[in-house]
Amino acid sequence: MTDITHPEVFHGLPVHTLPLPDPAGTPVRPPAASVAWRLDSQYALTFEETWQGFLAEVDTAQVRALLIGPWWKEEYVSFEPVVEAIVSDAHRFPALRALFLADVESEECEVSWLEMCDITPVLEALPLLEELSVRGGGDPVPDEEHLRLRPVRHRALRSLRFESGGLPGHVVRAVGASELPALEHLEFWFGTDWYGGDATVADLAPVLSGAAFPSLRRLGLQNSEIQDEIAAAVASAPVVARLDTLSLSMGTLSDTGAQALLDGQPLTHLSSLDLHHHYLSEPVVSRIRDLCARADVRVDLDGVDDLDLEDDEPRYVAVSE
């Protein structure tokens, strides 16, 4: 399993967590545009208190990147008030270009326990946003909040990432139905059906056809229980010819999926191929490594620790709960 941690850099800026008020004096704060600001309410303040303090203490007109950490004070609560606050105060962030919704690591809350909501209003309220990362997704518990997205038209967005232990298929379909002409980087962590990850290869059709996002150069279809099926679809997908980097990592990729890649269209034009956390035999690993070496393609083939292909144990994605 892979632990989810906080990024140290976001949108090219060092991450600075907004500190609590210092009883001994006012904390020294970096210039607003020099860091990516991370808000953390866990165990100390309500999110409303954290948010209002941020608006009062930082020149938000200069803020370029923002990360929302734990937004609950005690019990886990819905992300909806966070979305409402961002949308309500969007006019105070004219320079904002990057947003990370739910920068929460495993020790604070497991990714599939995060009570997400409809994030569409954020994209609608921030038309100049260039990068959006979203952590959290679905869960089979009926009375909890889940990630939702409606198809959107957004001309500035260049990077869109979903980190999830169970990404709902309707989110994948909404992305594919969106108009994102500037999108260069798209990343899905699909997760498992147990945690609501019910996306299928058919849901990826607009992306794989190349029709949906004409500027796409970096694609990640990762952390999936159906990684072999995804690999087989990628092997003949028109979008691959124009990609610079491709990731099919973190999932249950076996020799079946890898063989489909080897038998499919050339991947030698890529600068990077990421297949780490796989279930491949050594002969197949060697074939892929040799192919990439001849074409000068950077490849990550780090496998699953203590993997024994001879046993009949279940195979797991890197991030689920």
PDB file of N, CA, C and O in Angstrom, residues 8-63:
ATOM      1  N   GLU A   8       5.356  18.825  -0.722  1.00  0.00           N
ATOM      2  CA  GLU A   8       6.217  19.900  -0.217  1.00  0.00           C
ATOM      3  C   GLU A   8       6.257  21.065  -1.193  1.00  0.00           C
ATOM      4  O   GLU A   8       6.585  22.189  -0.810  1.00  0.00           O
ATOM      5  N   VAL A   9       5.949  20.775  -2.442  1.00  0.00           N
ATOM      6  CA  VAL A   9       5.909  21.798  -3.486  1.00  0.00           C
ATOM      7  C   VAL A   9       4.608  21.627  -4.254  1.00  0.00           C
ATOM      8  O   VAL A   9       4.206  20.506  -4.576  1.00  0.00           O
ATOM      9  N   PHE A  10       3.948  22.736  -4.555  1.00  0.00           N
ATOM     10  CA  PHE A  10       2.716  22.698  -5.332  1.00  0.00           C
ATOM     11  C   PHE A  10       2.712  23.876  -6.288  1.00  0.00           C
ATOM     12  O   PHE A  10       2.952  25.011  -5.886  1.00  0.00           O
ATOM     13  N   HIS A  11       2.474  23.595  -7.554  1.00  0.00           N
ATOM     14  CA  HIS A  11       2.481  24.613  -8.604  1.00  0.00           C
ATOM     15  C   HIS A  11       3.823  25.344  -8.648  1.00  0.00           C
ATOM     16  O   HIS A  11       3.882  26.547  -8.900  1.00  0.00           O
ATOM     17  N   GLY A  12       4.887  24.591  -8.358  1.00  0.00           N
ATOM     18  CA  GLY A  12       6.220  25.167  -8.404  1.00  0.00           C
ATOM     19  C   GLY A  12       6.586  26.020  -7.206  1.00  0.00           C
ATOM     20  O   GLY A  12       7.654  26.649  -7.198  1.00  0.00           O
ATOM     21  N   LEU A  13       5.734  26.033  -6.179  1.00  0.00           N
ATOM     22  CA  LEU A  13       5.962  26.876  -5.003  1.00  0.00           C
ATOM     23  C   LEU A  13       6.090  26.010  -3.757  1.00  0.00           C
ATOM     24  O   LEU A  13       5.381  25.004  -3.623  1.00  0.00           O
ATOM     25  N   PRO A  14       6.963  26.390  -2.812  1.00  0.00           N
ATOM     26  CA  PRO A  14       7.032  25.640  -1.555  1.00  0.00           C
ATOM     27  C   PRO A  14       5.732  25.800  -0.776  1.00  0.00           C
ATOM     28  O   PRO A  14       5.146  26.883  -0.744  1.00  0.00           O
ATOM     29  N   VAL A  15       5.290  24.716  -0.164  1.00  0.00           N
ATOM     30  CA  VAL A  15       4.035  24.750   0.579  1.00  0.00           C
ATOM     31  C   VAL A  15       4.282  25.315   1.980  1.00  0.00           C
ATOM     32  O   VAL A  15       5.203  24.887   2.685  1.00  0.00           O
ATOM     33  N   HIS A  16       3.455  26.269   2.363  1.00  0.00           N
ATOM     34  CA  HIS A  16       3.550  26.911   3.682  1.00  0.00           C
ATOM     35  C   HIS A  16       2.203  26.752   4.380  1.00  0.00           C
ATOM     36  O   HIS A  16       1.198  27.312   3.934  1.00  0.00           O
ATOM     37  N   THR A  17       2.180  25.998   5.472  1.00  0.00           N
ATOM     38  CA  THR A  17       0.947  25.829   6.230  1.00  0.00           C
ATOM     39  C   THR A  17       0.711  27.046   7.100  1.00  0.00           C
ATOM     40  O   THR A  17       1.599  27.474   7.844  1.00  0.00           O
ATOM     41  N   LEU A  18      -0.478  27.608   6.984  1.00  0.00           N
ATOM     42  CA  LEU A  18      -0.796  28.805   7.758  1.00  0.00           C
ATOM     43  C   LEU A  18      -0.733  28.452   9.238  1.00  0.00           C
ATOM     44  O   LEU A  18      -1.508  27.621   9.729  1.00  0.00           O
ATOM     45  N   PRO A  19       0.196  29.065   9.997  1.00  0.00           N
ATOM     46  CA  PRO A  19       0.332  28.725  11.420  1.00  0.00           C
ATOM     47  C   PRO A  19      -0.770  29.328  12.262  1.00  0.00           C
ATOM     48  O   PRO A  19      -1.432  30.296  11.877  1.00  0.00           O
ATOM     49  N   LEU A  20      -0.969  28.721  13.410  1.00  0.00           N
ATOM     50  CA  LEU A  20      -1.913  29.274  14.369  1.00  0.00           C
ATOM     51  C   LEU A  20      -1.340  30.558  14.950  1.00  0.00           C
ATOM     52  O   LEU A  20      -0.130  30.757  14.971  1.00  0.00           O
ATOM     53  N   PRO A  21      -2.196  31.451  15.451  1.00  0.00           N
ATOM     54  CA  PRO A  21      -1.688  32.675  16.086  1.00  0.00           C
ATOM     55  C   PRO A  21      -0.717  32.334  17.215  1.00  0.00           C
ATOM     56  O   PRO A  21      -0.944  31.417  17.994  1.00  0.00           O
ATOM     57  N   ASP A  22       0.391  33.054  17.258  1.00  0.00           N
ATOM     58  CA  ASP A  22       1.416  32.841  18.271  1.00  0.00           C
ATOM     59  C   ASP A  22       1.151  33.756  19.461  1.00  0.00           C
ATOM     60  O   ASP A  22       1.182  34.982  19.316  1.00  0.00           O
ATOM     61  N   PRO A  23       0.889  33.176  20.648  1.00  0.00           N
ATOM     62  CA  PRO A  23       0.610  34.022  21.819  1.00  0.00           C
ATOM     63  C   PRO A  23       1.753  34.983  22.130  1.00  0.00           C
ATOM     64  O   PRO A  23       1.544  36.026  22.732  1.00  0.00           O
ATOM     65  N   ALA A  24       2.981  34.630  21.729  1.00  0.00           N
ATOM     66  CA  ALA A  24       4.130  35.480  22.042  1.00  0.00           C
ATOM     67  C   ALA A  24       4.332  36.587  21.020  1.00  0.00           C
ATOM     68  O   ALA A  24       5.202  37.441  21.183  1.00  0.00           O
ATOM     69  N   GLY A  25       3.577  36.570  19.976  1.00  0.00           N
ATOM     70  CA  GLY A  25       3.733  37.614  18.968  1.00  0.00           C
ATOM     71  C   GLY A  25       3.167  37.179  17.641  1.00  0.00           C
ATOM     72  O   GLY A  25       2.703  36.060  17.471  1.00  0.00           O
ATOM     73  N   THR A  26       3.200  38.075  16.667  1.00  0.00           N
ATOM     74  CA  THR A  26       2.669  37.781  15.343  1.00  0.00           C
ATOM     75  C   THR A  26       3.666  36.948  14.555  1.00  0.00           C
ATOM     76  O   THR A  26       4.835  37.323  14.435  1.00  0.00           O
ATOM     77  N   PRO A  27       3.252  35.787  14.038  1.00  0.00           N
ATOM     78  CA  PRO A  27       4.176  34.952  13.259  1.00  0.00           C
ATOM     79  C   PRO A  27       4.662  35.689  12.006  1.00  0.00           C
ATOM     80  O   PRO A  27       3.940  36.492  11.421  1.00  0.00           O
ATOM     81  N   VAL A  28       5.895  35.429  11.634  1.00  0.00           N
ATOM     82  CA  VAL A  28       6.436  36.000  10.407  1.00  0.00           C
ATOM     83  C   VAL A  28       5.843  35.239   9.229  1.00  0.00           C
ATOM     84  O   VAL A  28       5.896  34.014   9.181  1.00  0.00           O
ATOM     85  N   ARG A  29       5.272  35.945   8.287  1.00  0.00           N
ATOM     86  CA  ARG A  29       4.644  35.307   7.146  1.00  0.00           C
ATOM     87  C   ARG A  29       5.421  35.631   5.871  1.00  0.00           C
ATOM     88  O   ARG A  29       5.882  36.754   5.682  1.00  0.00           O
ATOM     89  N   PRO A  30       5.557  34.663   4.980  1.00  0.00           N
ATOM     90  CA  PRO A  30       6.244  34.932   3.710  1.00  0.00           C
ATOM     91  C   PRO A  30       5.372  35.820   2.828  1.00  0.00           C
ATOM     92  O   PRO A  30       4.162  35.920   3.028  1.00  0.00           O
ATOM     93  N   PRO A  31       5.979  36.446   1.817  1.00  0.00           N
ATOM     94  CA  PRO A  31       5.165  37.208   0.853  1.00  0.00           C
ATOM     95  C   PRO A  31       4.086  36.322   0.248  1.00  0.00           C
ATOM     96  O   PRO A  31       4.326  35.147  -0.051  1.00  0.00           O
ATOM     97  N   ALA A  32       2.922  36.871   0.059  1.00  0.00           N
ATOM     98  CA  ALA A  32       1.754  36.078  -0.336  1.00  0.00           C
ATOM     99  C   ALA A  32       1.969  35.302  -1.624  1.00  0.00           C
ATOM    100  O   ALA A  32       1.471  34.182  -1.778  1.00  0.00           O
ATOM    101  N   ALA A  33       2.723  35.876  -2.567  1.00  0.00           N
ATOM    102  CA  ALA A  33       2.902  35.234  -3.869  1.00  0.00           C
ATOM    103  C   ALA A  33       4.066  34.248  -3.898  1.00  0.00           C
ATOM    104  O   ALA A  33       4.267  33.576  -4.909  1.00  0.00           O
ATOM    105  N   SER A  34       4.813  34.134  -2.795  1.00  0.00           N
ATOM    106  CA  SER A  34       6.047  33.348  -2.812  1.00  0.00           C
ATOM    107  C   SER A  34       5.855  31.900  -2.407  1.00  0.00           C
ATOM    108  O   SER A  34       6.783  31.094  -2.539  1.00  0.00           O
ATOM    109  N   VAL A  35       4.680  31.546  -1.891  1.00  0.00           N
ATOM    110  CA  VAL A  35       4.449  30.184  -1.413  1.00  0.00           C
ATOM    111  C   VAL A  35       3.073  29.704  -1.852  1.00  0.00           C
ATOM    112  O   VAL A  35       2.218  30.490  -2.280  1.00  0.00           O
ATOM    113  N   ALA A  36       2.877  28.394  -1.730  1.00  0.00           N
ATOM    114  CA  ALA A  36       1.541  27.812  -1.865  1.00  0.00           C
ATOM    115  C   ALA A  36       0.983  27.695  -0.454  1.00  0.00           C
ATOM    116  O   ALA A  36       1.566  27.018   0.396  1.00  0.00           O
ATOM    117  N   TRP A  37      -0.141  28.341  -0.194  1.00  0.00           N
ATOM    118  CA  TRP A  37      -0.698  28.410   1.152  1.00  0.00           C
ATOM    119  C   TRP A  37      -1.559  27.186   1.446  1.00  0.00           C
ATOM    120  O   TRP A  37      -2.459  26.850   0.688  1.00  0.00           O
ATOM    121  N   ARG A  38      -1.278  26.549   2.580  1.00  0.00           N
ATOM    122  CA  ARG A  38      -2.045  25.382   2.996  1.00  0.00           C
ATOM    123  C   ARG A  38      -2.784  25.708   4.291  1.00  0.00           C
ATOM    124  O   ARG A  38      -2.183  26.178   5.268  1.00  0.00           O
ATOM    125  N   LEU A  39      -4.089  25.465   4.299  1.00  0.00           N
ATOM    126  CA  LEU A  39      -4.915  25.736   5.470  1.00  0.00           C
ATOM    127  C   LEU A  39      -5.224  24.434   6.194  1.00  0.00           C
ATOM    128  O   LEU A  39      -5.647  23.461   5.567  1.00  0.00           O
ATOM    129  N   ASP A  40      -5.024  24.422   7.508  1.00  0.00           N
ATOM    130  CA  ASP A  40      -5.214  23.212   8.306  1.00  0.00           C
ATOM    131  C   ASP A  40      -6.019  23.572   9.553  1.00  0.00           C
ATOM    132  O   ASP A  40      -5.559  24.331  10.401  1.00  0.00           O
ATOM    133  N   SER A  41      -7.234  23.031   9.634  1.00  0.00           N
ATOM    134  CA  SER A  41      -8.126  23.348  10.749  1.00  0.00           C
ATOM    135  C   SER A  41      -8.187  22.250  11.797  1.00  0.00           C
ATOM    136  O   SER A  41      -8.827  22.424  12.833  1.00  0.00           O
ATOM    137  N   GLN A  42      -7.554  21.125  11.555  1.00  0.00           N
ATOM    138  CA  GLN A  42      -7.760  19.943  12.382  1.00  0.00           C
ATOM    139  C   GLN A  42      -7.428  20.188  13.857  1.00  0.00           C
ATOM    140  O   GLN A  42      -6.341  20.638  14.197  1.00  0.00           O
ATOM    141  N   TYR A  43      -8.405  19.873  14.717  1.00  0.00           N
ATOM    142  CA  TYR A  43      -8.241  19.868  16.175  1.00  0.00           C
ATOM    143  C   TYR A  43      -8.041  21.262  16.796  1.00  0.00           C
ATOM    144  O   TYR A  43      -7.829  21.368  17.984  1.00  0.00           O
ATOM    145  N   ALA A  44      -8.081  22.328  16.021  1.00  0.00           N
ATOM    146  CA  ALA A  44      -7.786  23.638  16.591  1.00  0.00           C
ATOM    147  C   ALA A  44      -8.912  24.640  16.358  1.00  0.00           C
ATOM    148  O   ALA A  44      -9.509  25.146  17.306  1.00  0.00           O
ATOM    149  N   LEU A  45      -9.201  24.916  15.115  1.00  0.00           N
ATOM    150  CA  LEU A  45     -10.207  25.905  14.765  1.00  0.00           C
ATOM    151  C   LEU A  45     -11.243  25.272  13.851  1.00  0.00           C
ATOM    152  O   LEU A  45     -10.997  24.249  13.222  1.00  0.00           O
ATOM    153  N   THR A  46     -12.402  25.883  13.769  1.00  0.00           N
ATOM    154  CA  THR A  46     -13.336  25.491  12.731  1.00  0.00           C
ATOM    155  C   THR A  46     -12.783  25.971  11.397  1.00  0.00           C
ATOM    156  O   THR A  46     -11.936  26.875  11.345  1.00  0.00           O
ATOM    157  N   PHE A  47     -13.272  25.388  10.295  1.00  0.00           N
ATOM    158  CA  PHE A  47     -12.798  25.861   9.002  1.00  0.00           C
ATOM    159  C   PHE A  47     -13.157  27.327   8.801  1.00  0.00           C
ATOM    160  O   PHE A  47     -12.349  28.095   8.257  1.00  0.00           O
ATOM    161  N   GLU A  48     -14.323  27.732   9.249  1.00  0.00           N
ATOM    162  CA  GLU A  48     -14.723  29.131   9.089  1.00  0.00           C
ATOM    163  C   GLU A  48     -13.736  30.056   9.786  1.00  0.00           C
ATOM    164  O   GLU A  48     -13.358  31.101   9.236  1.00  0.00           O
ATOM    165  N   GLU A  49     -13.290  29.680  10.964  1.00  0.00           N
ATOM    166  CA  GLU A  49     -12.305  30.497  11.685  1.00  0.00           C
ATOM    167  C   GLU A  49     -10.971  30.528  10.942  1.00  0.00           C
ATOM    168  O   GLU A  49     -10.335  31.583  10.820  1.00  0.00           O
ATOM    169  N   THR A  50     -10.548  29.372  10.440  1.00  0.00           N
ATOM    170  CA  THR A  50      -9.298  29.311   9.680  1.00  0.00           C
ATOM    171  C   THR A  50      -9.383  30.150   8.420  1.00  0.00           C
ATOM    172  O   THR A  50      -8.463  30.906   8.079  1.00  0.00           O
ATOM    173  N   TRP A  51     -10.487  30.032   7.714  1.00  0.00           N
ATOM    174  CA  TRP A  51     -10.682  30.756   6.457  1.00  0.00           C
ATOM    175  C   TRP A  51     -10.714  32.264   6.684  1.00  0.00           C
ATOM    176  O   TRP A  51     -10.043  33.020   5.976  1.00  0.00           O
ATOM    177  N   GLN A  52     -11.466  32.706   7.680  1.00  0.00           N
ATOM    178  CA  GLN A  52     -11.553  34.136   7.947  1.00  0.00           C
ATOM    179  C   GLN A  52     -10.211  34.697   8.410  1.00  0.00           C
ATOM    180  O   GLN A  52      -9.840  35.830   8.067  1.00  0.00           O
ATOM    181  N   GLY A  53      -9.466  33.900   9.187  1.00  0.00           N
ATOM    182  CA  GLY A  53      -8.137  34.338   9.594  1.00  0.00           C
ATOM    183  C   GLY A  53      -7.202  34.480   8.409  1.00  0.00           C
ATOM    184  O   GLY A  53      -6.409  35.433   8.323  1.00  0.00           O
ATOM    185  N   PHE A  54      -7.300  33.547   7.468  1.00  0.00           N
ATOM    186  CA  PHE A  54      -6.494  33.592   6.249  1.00  0.00           C
ATOM    187  C   PHE A  54      -6.819  34.850   5.437  1.00  0.00           C
ATOM    188  O   PHE A  54      -5.913  35.578   4.996  1.00  0.00           O
ATOM    189  N   LEU A  55      -8.090  35.136   5.265  1.00  0.00           N
ATOM    190  CA  LEU A  55      -8.490  36.325   4.505  1.00  0.00           C
ATOM    191  C   LEU A  55      -8.003  37.604   5.173  1.00  0.00           C
ATOM    192  O   LEU A  55      -7.654  38.580   4.493  1.00  0.00           O
ATOM    193  N   ALA A  56      -7.966  37.597   6.495  1.00  0.00           N
ATOM    194  CA  ALA A  56      -7.572  38.800   7.227  1.00  0.00           C
ATOM    195  C   ALA A  56      -6.056  38.993   7.290  1.00  0.00           C
ATOM    196  O   ALA A  56      -5.573  40.134   7.297  1.00  0.00           O
ATOM    197  N   GLU A  57      -5.320  37.895   7.313  1.00  0.00           N
ATOM    198  CA  GLU A  57      -3.885  37.980   7.584  1.00  0.00           C
ATOM    199  C   GLU A  57      -3.012  37.939   6.338  1.00  0.00           C
ATOM    200  O   GLU A  57      -1.841  38.326   6.383  1.00  0.00           O
ATOM    201  N   VAL A  58      -3.535  37.457   5.223  1.00  0.00           N
ATOM    202  CA  VAL A  58      -2.741  37.282   4.007  1.00  0.00           C
ATOM    203  C   VAL A  58      -3.359  38.103   2.885  1.00  0.00           C
ATOM    204  O   VAL A  58      -4.588  38.194   2.756  1.00  0.00           O
ATOM    205  N   ASP A  59      -2.500  38.700   2.072  1.00  0.00           N
ATOM    206  CA  ASP A  59      -2.976  39.469   0.916  1.00  0.00           C
ATOM    207  C   ASP A  59      -3.422  38.470  -0.156  1.00  0.00           C
ATOM    208  O   ASP A  59      -2.637  38.060  -1.014  1.00  0.00           O
ATOM    209  N   THR A  60      -4.678  38.081  -0.095  1.00  0.00           N
ATOM    210  CA  THR A  60      -5.167  37.024  -0.981  1.00  0.00           C
ATOM    211  C   THR A  60      -5.157  37.437  -2.448  1.00  0.00           C
ATOM    212  O   THR A  60      -5.199  36.575  -3.331  1.00  0.00           O
ATOM    213  N   ALA A  61      -5.089  38.731  -2.722  1.00  0.00           N
ATOM    214  CA  ALA A  61      -5.018  39.178  -4.116  1.00  0.00           C
ATOM    215  C   ALA A  61      -3.715  38.734  -4.778  1.00  0.00           C
ATOM    216  O   ALA A  61      -3.623  38.708  -6.008  1.00  0.00           O
ATOM    217  N   GLN A  62      -2.714  38.383  -3.955  1.00  0.00           N
ATOM    218  CA  GLN A  62      -1.428  37.943  -4.483  1.00  0.00           C
ATOM    219  C   GLN A  62      -1.238  36.425  -4.435  1.00  0.00           C
ATOM    220  O   GLN A  62      -0.251  35.912  -4.944  1.00  0.00           O
ATOM    221  N   VAL A  63      -2.175  35.713  -3.821  1.00  0.00           N
ATOM    222  CA  VAL A  63      -2.027  34.268  -3.636  1.00  0.00           C
ATOM    223  C   VAL A  63      -2.135  33.556  -4.976  1.00  0.00           C
ATOM    224  O   VAL A  63      -3.122  33.719  -5.701  1.00  0.00           O
TER     225      VAL A  63
END
